PDB file of C-alpha atoms in Angstrom:
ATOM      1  CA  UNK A 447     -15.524 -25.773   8.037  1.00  0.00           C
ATOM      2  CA  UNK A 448     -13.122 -23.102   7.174  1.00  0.00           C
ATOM      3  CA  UNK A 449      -9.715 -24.302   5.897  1.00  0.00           C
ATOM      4  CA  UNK A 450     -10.682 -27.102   8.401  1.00  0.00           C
ATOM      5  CA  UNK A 451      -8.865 -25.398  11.255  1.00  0.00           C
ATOM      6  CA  UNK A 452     -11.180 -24.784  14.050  1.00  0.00           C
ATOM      7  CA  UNK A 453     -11.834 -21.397  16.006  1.00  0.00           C
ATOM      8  CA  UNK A 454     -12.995 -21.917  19.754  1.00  0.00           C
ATOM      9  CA  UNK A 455     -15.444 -19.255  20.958  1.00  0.00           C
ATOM     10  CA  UNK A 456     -14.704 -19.604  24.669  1.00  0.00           C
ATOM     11  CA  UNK A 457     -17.397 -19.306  27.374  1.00  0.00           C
ATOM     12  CA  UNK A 458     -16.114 -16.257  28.671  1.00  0.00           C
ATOM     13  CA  UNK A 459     -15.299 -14.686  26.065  1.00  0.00           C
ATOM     14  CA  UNK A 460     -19.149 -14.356  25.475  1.00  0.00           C
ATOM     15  CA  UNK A 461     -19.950 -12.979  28.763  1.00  0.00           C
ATOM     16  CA  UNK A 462     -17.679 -10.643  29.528  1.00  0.00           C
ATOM     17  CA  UNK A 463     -18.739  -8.165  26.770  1.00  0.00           C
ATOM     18  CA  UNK A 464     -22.231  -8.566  28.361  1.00  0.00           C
ATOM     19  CA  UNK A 465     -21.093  -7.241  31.492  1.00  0.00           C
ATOM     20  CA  UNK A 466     -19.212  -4.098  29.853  1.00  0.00           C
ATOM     21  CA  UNK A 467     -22.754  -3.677  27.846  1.00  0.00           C
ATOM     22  CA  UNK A 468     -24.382  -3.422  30.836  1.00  0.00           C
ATOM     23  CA  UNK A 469     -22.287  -1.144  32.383  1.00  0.00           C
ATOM     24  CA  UNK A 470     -22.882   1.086  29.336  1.00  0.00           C
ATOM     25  CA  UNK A 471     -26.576   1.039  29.811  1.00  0.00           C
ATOM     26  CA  UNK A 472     -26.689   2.051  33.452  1.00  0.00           C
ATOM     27  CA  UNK A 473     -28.111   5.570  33.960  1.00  0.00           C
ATOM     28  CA  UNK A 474     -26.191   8.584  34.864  1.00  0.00           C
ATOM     29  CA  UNK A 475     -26.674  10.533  38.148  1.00  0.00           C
ATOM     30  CA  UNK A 476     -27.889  13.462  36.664  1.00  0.00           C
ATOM     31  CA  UNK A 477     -29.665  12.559  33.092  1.00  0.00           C
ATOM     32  CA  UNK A 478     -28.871  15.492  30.252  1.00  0.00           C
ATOM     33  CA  UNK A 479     -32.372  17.191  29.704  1.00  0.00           C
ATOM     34  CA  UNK A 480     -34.510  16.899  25.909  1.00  0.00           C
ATOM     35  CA  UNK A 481     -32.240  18.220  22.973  1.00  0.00           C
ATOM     36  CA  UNK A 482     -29.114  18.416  25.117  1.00  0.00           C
ATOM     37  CA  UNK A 483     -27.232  16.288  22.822  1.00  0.00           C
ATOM     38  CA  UNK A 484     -25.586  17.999  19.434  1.00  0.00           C
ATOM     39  CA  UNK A 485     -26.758  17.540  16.328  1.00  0.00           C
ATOM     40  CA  UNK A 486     -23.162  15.255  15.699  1.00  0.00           C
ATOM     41  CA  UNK A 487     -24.029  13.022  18.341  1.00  0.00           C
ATOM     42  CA  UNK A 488     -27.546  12.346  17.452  1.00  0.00           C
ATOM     43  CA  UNK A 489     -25.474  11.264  13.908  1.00  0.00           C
ATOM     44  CA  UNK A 490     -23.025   9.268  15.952  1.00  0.00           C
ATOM     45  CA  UNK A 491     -25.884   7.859  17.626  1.00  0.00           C
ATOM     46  CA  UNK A 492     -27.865   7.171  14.753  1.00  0.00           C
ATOM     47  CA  UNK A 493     -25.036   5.416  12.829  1.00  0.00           C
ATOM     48  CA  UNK A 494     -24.478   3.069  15.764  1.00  0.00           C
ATOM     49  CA  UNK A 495     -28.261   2.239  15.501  1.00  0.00           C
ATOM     50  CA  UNK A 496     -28.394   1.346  11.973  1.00  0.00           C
ATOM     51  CA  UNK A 497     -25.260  -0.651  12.460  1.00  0.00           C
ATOM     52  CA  UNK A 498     -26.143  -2.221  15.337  1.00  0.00           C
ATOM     53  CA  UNK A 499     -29.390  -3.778  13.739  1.00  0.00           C
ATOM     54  CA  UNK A 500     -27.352  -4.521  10.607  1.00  0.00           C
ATOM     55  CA  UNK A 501     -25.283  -6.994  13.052  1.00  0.00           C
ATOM     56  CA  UNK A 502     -28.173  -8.764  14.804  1.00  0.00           C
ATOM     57  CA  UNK A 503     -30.164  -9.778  11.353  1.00  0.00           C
ATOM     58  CA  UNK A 504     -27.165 -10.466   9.285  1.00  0.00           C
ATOM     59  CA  UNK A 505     -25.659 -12.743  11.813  1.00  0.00           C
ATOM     60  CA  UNK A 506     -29.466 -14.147  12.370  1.00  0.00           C
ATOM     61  CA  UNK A 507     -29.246 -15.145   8.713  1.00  0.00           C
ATOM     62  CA  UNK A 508     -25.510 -16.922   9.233  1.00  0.00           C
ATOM     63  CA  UNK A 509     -26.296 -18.870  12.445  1.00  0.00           C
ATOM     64  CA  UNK A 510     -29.304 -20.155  10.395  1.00  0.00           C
ATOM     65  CA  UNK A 511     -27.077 -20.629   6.647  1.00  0.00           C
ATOM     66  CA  UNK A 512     -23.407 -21.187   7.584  1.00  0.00           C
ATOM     67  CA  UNK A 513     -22.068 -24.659   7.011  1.00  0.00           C
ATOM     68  CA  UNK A 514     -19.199 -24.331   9.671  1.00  0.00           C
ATOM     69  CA  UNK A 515     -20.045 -25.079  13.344  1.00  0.00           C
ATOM     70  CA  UNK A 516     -17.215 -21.887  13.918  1.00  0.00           C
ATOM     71  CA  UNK A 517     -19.028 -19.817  11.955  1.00  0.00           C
ATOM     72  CA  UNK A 518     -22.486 -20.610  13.074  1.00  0.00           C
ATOM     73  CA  UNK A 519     -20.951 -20.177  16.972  1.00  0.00           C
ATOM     74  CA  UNK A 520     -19.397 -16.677  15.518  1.00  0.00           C
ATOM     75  CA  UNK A 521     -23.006 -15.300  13.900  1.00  0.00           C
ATOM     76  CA  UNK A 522     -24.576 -16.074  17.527  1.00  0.00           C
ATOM     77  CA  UNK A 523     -22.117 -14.507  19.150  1.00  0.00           C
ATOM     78  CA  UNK A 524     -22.479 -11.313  17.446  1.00  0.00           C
ATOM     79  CA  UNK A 525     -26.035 -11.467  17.653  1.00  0.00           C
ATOM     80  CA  UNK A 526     -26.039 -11.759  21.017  1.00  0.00           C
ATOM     81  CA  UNK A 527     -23.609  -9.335  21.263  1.00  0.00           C
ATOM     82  CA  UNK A 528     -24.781  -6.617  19.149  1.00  0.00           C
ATOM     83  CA  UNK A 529     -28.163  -6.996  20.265  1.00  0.00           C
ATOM     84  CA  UNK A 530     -27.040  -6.113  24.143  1.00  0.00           C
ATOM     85  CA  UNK A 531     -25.175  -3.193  22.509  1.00  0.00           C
ATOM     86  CA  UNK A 532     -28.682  -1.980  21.028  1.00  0.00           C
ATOM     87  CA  UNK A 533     -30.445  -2.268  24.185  1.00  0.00           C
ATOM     88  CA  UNK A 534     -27.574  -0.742  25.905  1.00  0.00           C
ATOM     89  CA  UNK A 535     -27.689   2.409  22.991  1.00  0.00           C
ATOM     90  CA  UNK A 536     -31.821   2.562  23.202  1.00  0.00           C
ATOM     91  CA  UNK A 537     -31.391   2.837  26.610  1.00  0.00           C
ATOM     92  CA  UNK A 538     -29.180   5.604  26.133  1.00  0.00           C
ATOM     93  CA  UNK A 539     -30.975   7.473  23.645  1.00  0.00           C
ATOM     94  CA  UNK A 540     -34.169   7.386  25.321  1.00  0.00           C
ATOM     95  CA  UNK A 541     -32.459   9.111  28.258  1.00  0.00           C
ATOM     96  CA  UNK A 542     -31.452  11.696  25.698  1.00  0.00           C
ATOM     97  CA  UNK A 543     -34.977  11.890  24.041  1.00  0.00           C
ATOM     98  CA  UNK A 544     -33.391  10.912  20.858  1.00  0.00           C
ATOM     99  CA  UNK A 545     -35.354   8.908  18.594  1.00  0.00           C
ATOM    100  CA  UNK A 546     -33.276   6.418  16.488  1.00  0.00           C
ATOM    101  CA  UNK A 547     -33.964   4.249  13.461  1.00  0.00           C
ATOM    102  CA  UNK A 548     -36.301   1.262  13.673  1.00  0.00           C
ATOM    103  CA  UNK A 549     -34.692  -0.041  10.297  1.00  0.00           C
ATOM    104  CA  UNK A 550     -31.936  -1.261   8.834  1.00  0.00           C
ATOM    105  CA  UNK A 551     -30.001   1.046   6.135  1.00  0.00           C
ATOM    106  CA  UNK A 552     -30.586   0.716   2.613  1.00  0.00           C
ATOM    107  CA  UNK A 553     -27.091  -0.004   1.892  1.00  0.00           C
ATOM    108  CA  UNK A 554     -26.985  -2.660   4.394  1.00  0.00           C
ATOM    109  CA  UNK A 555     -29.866  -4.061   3.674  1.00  0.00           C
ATOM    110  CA  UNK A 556     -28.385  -4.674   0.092  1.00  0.00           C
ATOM    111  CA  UNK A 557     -24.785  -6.520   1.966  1.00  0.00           C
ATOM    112  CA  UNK A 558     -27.678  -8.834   3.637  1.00  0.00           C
ATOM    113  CA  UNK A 559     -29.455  -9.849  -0.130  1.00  0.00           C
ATOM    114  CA  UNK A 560     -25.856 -10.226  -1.400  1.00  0.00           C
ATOM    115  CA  UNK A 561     -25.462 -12.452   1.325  1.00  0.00           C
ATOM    116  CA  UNK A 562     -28.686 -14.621   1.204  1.00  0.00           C
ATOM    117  CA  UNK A 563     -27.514 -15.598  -2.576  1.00  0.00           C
ATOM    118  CA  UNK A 564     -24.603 -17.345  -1.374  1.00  0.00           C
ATOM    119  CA  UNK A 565     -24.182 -20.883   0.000  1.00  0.00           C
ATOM    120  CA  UNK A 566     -22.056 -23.104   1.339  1.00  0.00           C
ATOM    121  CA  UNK A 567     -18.058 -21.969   1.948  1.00  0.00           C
ATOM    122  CA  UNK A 568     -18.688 -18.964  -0.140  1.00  0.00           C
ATOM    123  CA  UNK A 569     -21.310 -17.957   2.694  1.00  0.00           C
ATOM    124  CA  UNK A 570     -19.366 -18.524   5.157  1.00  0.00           C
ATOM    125  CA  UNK A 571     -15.896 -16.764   3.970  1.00  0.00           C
ATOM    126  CA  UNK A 572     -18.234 -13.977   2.316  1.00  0.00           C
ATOM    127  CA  UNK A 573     -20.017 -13.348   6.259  1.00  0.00           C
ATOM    128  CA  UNK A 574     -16.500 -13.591   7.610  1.00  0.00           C
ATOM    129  CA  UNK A 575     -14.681 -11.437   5.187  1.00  0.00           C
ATOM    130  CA  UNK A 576     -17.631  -8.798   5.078  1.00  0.00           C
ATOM    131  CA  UNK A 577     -19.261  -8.645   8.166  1.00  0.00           C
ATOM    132  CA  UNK A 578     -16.575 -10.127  10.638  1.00  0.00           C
ATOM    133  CA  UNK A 579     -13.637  -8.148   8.781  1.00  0.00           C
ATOM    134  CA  UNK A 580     -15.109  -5.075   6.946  1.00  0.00           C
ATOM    135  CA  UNK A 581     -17.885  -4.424   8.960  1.00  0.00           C
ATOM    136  CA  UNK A 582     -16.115  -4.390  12.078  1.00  0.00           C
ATOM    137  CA  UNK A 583     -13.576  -2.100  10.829  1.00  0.00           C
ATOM    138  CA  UNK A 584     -15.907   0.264   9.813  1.00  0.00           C
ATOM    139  CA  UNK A 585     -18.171  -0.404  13.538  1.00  0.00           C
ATOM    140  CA  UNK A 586     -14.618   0.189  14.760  1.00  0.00           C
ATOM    141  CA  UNK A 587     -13.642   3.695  13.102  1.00  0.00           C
ATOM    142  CA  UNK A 588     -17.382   4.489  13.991  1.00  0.00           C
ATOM    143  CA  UNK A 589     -17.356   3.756  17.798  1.00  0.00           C
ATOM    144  CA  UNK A 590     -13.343   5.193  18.454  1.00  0.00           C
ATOM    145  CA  UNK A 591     -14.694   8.046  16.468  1.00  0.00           C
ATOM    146  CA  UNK A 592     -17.532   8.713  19.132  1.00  0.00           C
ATOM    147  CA  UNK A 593     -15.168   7.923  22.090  1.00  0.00           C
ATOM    148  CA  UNK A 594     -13.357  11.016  20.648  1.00  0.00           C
ATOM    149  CA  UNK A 595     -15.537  13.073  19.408  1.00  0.00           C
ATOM    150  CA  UNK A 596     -18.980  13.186  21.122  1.00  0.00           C
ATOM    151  CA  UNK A 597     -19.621  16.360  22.877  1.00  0.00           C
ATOM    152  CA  UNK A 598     -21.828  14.519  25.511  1.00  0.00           C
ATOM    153  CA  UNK A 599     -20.109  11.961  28.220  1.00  0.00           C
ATOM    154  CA  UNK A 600     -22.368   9.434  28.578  1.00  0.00           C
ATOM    155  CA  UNK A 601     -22.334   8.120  24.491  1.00  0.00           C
ATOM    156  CA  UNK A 602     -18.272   8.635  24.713  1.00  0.00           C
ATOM    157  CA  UNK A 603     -18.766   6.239  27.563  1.00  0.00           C
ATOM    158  CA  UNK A 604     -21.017   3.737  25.958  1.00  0.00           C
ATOM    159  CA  UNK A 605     -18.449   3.840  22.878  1.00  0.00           C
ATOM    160  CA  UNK A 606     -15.416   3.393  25.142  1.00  0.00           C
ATOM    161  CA  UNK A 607     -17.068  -0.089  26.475  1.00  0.00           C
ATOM    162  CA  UNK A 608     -18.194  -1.074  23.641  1.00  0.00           C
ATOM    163  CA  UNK A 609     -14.760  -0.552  21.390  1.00  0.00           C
ATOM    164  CA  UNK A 610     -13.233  -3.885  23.013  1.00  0.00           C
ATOM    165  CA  UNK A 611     -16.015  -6.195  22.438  1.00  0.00           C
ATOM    166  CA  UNK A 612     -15.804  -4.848  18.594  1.00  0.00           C
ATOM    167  CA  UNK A 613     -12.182  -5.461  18.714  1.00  0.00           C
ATOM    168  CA  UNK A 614     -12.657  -8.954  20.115  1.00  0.00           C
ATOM    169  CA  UNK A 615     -15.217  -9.174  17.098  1.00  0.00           C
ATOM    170  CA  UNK A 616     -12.679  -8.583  14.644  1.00  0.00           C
ATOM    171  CA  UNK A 617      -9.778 -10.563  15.896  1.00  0.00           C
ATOM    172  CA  UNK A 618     -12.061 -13.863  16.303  1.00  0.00           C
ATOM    173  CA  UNK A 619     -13.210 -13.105  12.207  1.00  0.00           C
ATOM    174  CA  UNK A 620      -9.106 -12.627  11.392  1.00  0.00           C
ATOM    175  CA  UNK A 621      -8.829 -15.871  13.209  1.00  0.00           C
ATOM    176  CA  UNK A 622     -11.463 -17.619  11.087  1.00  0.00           C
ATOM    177  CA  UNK A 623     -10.045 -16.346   7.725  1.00  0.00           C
ATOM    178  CA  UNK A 624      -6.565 -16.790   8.790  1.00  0.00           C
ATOM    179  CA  UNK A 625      -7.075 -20.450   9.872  1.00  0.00           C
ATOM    180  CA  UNK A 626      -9.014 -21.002   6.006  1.00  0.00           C
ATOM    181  CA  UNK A 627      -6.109 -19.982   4.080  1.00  0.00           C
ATOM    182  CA  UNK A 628      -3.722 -22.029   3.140  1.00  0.00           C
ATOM    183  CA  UNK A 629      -0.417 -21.695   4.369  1.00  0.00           C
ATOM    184  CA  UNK A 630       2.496 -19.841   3.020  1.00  0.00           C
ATOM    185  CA  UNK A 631       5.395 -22.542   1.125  1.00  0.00           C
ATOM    186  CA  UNK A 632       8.886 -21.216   1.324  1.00  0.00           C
ATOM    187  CA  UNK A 633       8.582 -20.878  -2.467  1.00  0.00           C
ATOM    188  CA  UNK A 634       5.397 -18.704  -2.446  1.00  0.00           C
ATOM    189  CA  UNK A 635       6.712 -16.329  -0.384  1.00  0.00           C
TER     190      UNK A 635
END
């Protein structure tokens, strides 16, 4: 357990990003035709991809390792979560005839083997502080980035319904580190 405070991962709380995930995925009344999408999108998209499968097997490997039943609820969350989001974005991309990666990123792939060397509490504030905290920043800046930016409506849609269930993300991970850290003494302030 984290600081031994527990964080409750209510039941709707997990389905309501399902729904907006959903709604991403549905298909436009008039689909763009092959190679409408701009060469920054098909980055935008791409990134999302990459990040997206990042997600699913890193929080995989903390439902299976973490030692706190918060933690392990948190990893299968996002899982869940970010796995909807990737059918929701393939979905999307195939609509757009644009391929997108069937791998994770090198440089995630080397957050996951930092990961798998840890055990115990240090797993579990490491996958909190990196991929709860860090990661969702960056998934953050990345998705408010395409709500902005895209050139194409449908992936500044998808972005705009994902951004709160990324947001939700993050504040459940402050939560968990929040709750492990011990509180402030008038004299340590």
């Amino acid at each position: 357990m984290l600081g031994g405070a527990a964080v409750a991962v209510p039941t709707a709380f997990a389905a309501e990003p399902a729904v907006r995930l959903a709604q991403a995925a549905q298909a436009p009344a008039n689909p763009a035709p092959v190679g409408a999408l701009s060469a920054p999108d098909r980055s935008l998209m791409t990134l999302a991809a990459g990040a997206g499968l990042y997600e699913v097997e890193v929080s995989k490997l903390a439902a299976a390792k973490a030692v706190s039943s918060e933690v392990k609820d948190y990893a299968l969350m996002l899982a869940k979560h970010h796995g909807e989001s990737n059918k929701a974005l393939r979905q999307l991309a195939a609509r757009k005839s644009v391929p997108l990666v069937a791998e994770i990123p090198a440089d995630k792939k080397a957050r996951i083997e930092a990961l798998q060397g840890l055990s115990g509490e240090g797993f579990d504030r490491a996958y909190v502080d990196r991929v709860g905290i860090q990661d969702h920043e960056a998934d953050i800046r990345l998705f408010e980035n395409m709500a902005r930016d895209a050139s194409d409506p449908d992936l500044r849609a998808f972005a705009e319904k994902t951004l709160p269930v990324l947001r939700t993300h993050l504040d459940a991970a402050k939560t968990m580190a929040s709750n492990r850290r011990p509180a402030q003494t008038p004299a340590s302030q």
